[in-house]
Steps between C-alpha positions, in 0.01 A plus 500: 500500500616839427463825717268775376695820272331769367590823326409795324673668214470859313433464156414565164151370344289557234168660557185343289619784238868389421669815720721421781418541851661491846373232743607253761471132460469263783598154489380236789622183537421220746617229712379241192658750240210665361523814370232775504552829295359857584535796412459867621485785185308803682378738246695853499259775559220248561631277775522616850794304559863612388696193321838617730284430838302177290897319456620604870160341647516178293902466600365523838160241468751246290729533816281404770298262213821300485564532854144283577374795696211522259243225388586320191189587269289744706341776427790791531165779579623472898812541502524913541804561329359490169180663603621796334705326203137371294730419191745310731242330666355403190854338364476316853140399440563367160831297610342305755213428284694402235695295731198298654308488130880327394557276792110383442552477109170741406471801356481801714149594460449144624666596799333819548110293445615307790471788737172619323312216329368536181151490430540400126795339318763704395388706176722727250474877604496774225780727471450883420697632239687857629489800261601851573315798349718762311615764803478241802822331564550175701776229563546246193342709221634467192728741333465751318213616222205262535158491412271440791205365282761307301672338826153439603435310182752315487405386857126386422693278195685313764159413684502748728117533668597864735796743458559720804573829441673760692361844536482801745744729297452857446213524204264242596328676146761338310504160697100479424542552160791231475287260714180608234707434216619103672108501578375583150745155370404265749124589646514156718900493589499554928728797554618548839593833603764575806558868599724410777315740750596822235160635558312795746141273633374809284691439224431130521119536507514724181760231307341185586153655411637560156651181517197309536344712236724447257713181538313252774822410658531175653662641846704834568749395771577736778404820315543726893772496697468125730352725838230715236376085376373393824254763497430508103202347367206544296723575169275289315819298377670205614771582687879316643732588759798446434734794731231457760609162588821595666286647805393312805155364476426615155303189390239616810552856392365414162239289580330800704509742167440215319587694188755236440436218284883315555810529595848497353804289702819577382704222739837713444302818702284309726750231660454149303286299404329396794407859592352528170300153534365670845396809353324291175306304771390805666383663186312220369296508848461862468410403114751654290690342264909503539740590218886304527733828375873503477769789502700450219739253658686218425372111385509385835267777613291461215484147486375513888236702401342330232526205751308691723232615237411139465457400879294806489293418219421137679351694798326780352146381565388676221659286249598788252813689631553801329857511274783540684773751442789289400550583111917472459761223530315325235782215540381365867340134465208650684386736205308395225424829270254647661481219773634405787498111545546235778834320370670182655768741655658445854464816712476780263760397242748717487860445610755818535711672491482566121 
């Protein structure tokens, strides 16, 4: 029998668009020799954690991890020093359920199901493609010129059912009449709309009347700031939060508004998996629907995510999850096009550093 080791290295990955990114990898082994991967890529400008205080806290958990002062596979949400480190907690999280989902020889989902049961086998989970209109920037857009109705196109040819689109830039007048113009070509295409909190409750009132007027949006995720949301309703359009989730008892928050129709986990900003699996099963109760997001990281990040998407979708009682938002690294065995897919993986797949 070996001892335990673990470590965590800075390094270079690709994000779903091909760019390179920062992040910290953490590799687990145990006393049998099997190895579980995480990783901890928090989002510059988006994450609340800093990637210099992310490496120091997972040198310090892999210390007292190999040490045996910490449980083999637990849940890492008690331990406080990575209370404040969500994105290292979430390369902790994913490690040790890689690990167990390894050493048991399923998939990681399957690991995550038995925690929460499912109430219907496994299912593929739609993936939303991710289009930017002209004027709104965001992580992994493509390049330079590009047309928005063409990149859209050539998304609904690859079988694409909803394309999110960001907004909330400075002429919502010239958004609407891009999102018109995408309307006008594909009447029954879902478009998903995410202002990142951008907008005044006045301002949002105004926008998402004209919204519904004009395009019939699927959702708009978090269009107020995340405290505004838990007092926003009656918009008389569905509505995520996505920002809001970051702050203690949102799920409860929410349900009170109820102007909320589901929620978006992103694991990297909310701790893990298993946090996100919590706050799913709350929403469900509270009957929203839950959205599995990423933050432009790295294939073990993303590959965690669409495992998560499909434990999800086996205990969403309403049997239709909404896509999820995990368009990019087209290459993980988990993707299918415009799918996400149960696959005879072990753990989530993935093996590092690349």
């Amino acid at each position: 029998m070996s001892e335990r080791q673990a470590g965590a290295l800075l390094t270079a990955l690709l994000d779903p668009s091909g760019a390179e990114r920062q992040a910290v990898v953490l590799r687990v082994v145990d006393e049998s020799g099997a190895v579980g991967w995480g990783e901890a890529s928090p989002l510059p400008g988006y994450s609340e954690d800093d990637l210099t205080d992310v490496e120091a806290g997972l040198d310090d958990w892999a210390a007292r991890w190999t040490r045996d002062e910490i449980p083999q596979t637990g849940d890492p949400g008690d331990d406080p020093a990575l209370a404040a480190l969500p994105a290292a907690r979430c390369a902790v999280d994913t490690a040790l359920l890689d690990l167990a989902a390894r050493r048991n020889g399923v998939p990681l989902h399957a690991e995550l199901l038995a925690v929460a049961p499912p109430v219907r086998p496994v299912a593929r989970v739609p993936v939303a493609a991710l289009v930017s209109l002209t004027g709104v920037e965001r992580p992994g857009a493509p390049r330079g010129p590009r047309s928005v109705l063409g990149e859209v196109t050539e998304r609904v040819a690859e079988g694409y059912k909803t394309v999110k689109l960001k907004i909330g830039g400075e002429d919502f007048a010239a958004e609407l009449a891009q999102l018109a113009e995408i309307r006008a070509a594909f009447p029954f295409l879902q478009l998903r709309l995410d202002a990142n909190g951008s907008w005044t409750p006045e301002q949002a009132r105004a926008n998402l009347a004209e919204l519904k007027q004009q395009i019939t949006p699927e959702l708009v995720e978090q269009p107020v700031d995340s405290e505004a949301l838990f007092s926003f309703a009656g918009a008389g359009v569905l509505l995520a939060a996505d920002e809001s989730m970051r702050v203690p008892g949102a799920i409860e928050r929410l349900g009170e508004a109820g102007g909320c129709a589901a929620v978006v986990l992103k694991p990297m900003v909310l701790g893990g998996s298993r946090p996100c699996l919590q706050l799913a099963r709350a929403a469900f109760a509270a009957g929203m629907g839950a959205i599995v997001s990423h933050t432009f990281g790295g294939p073990v990040a993303h590959s965690t995510a669409c495992e998560l998407a499909l434990a999800l979708a086996a205990i969403d009682p309403t049997g239709r999850p909404f896509a999820s938002g995990l368009a990019g690294h087209d290459e993980l065995a988990q993707r299918r096009g415009p799918w996400v897919e149960p696959v005879a993986v072990a753990g989530h797949g993935v093996d590092g550093p690349w």
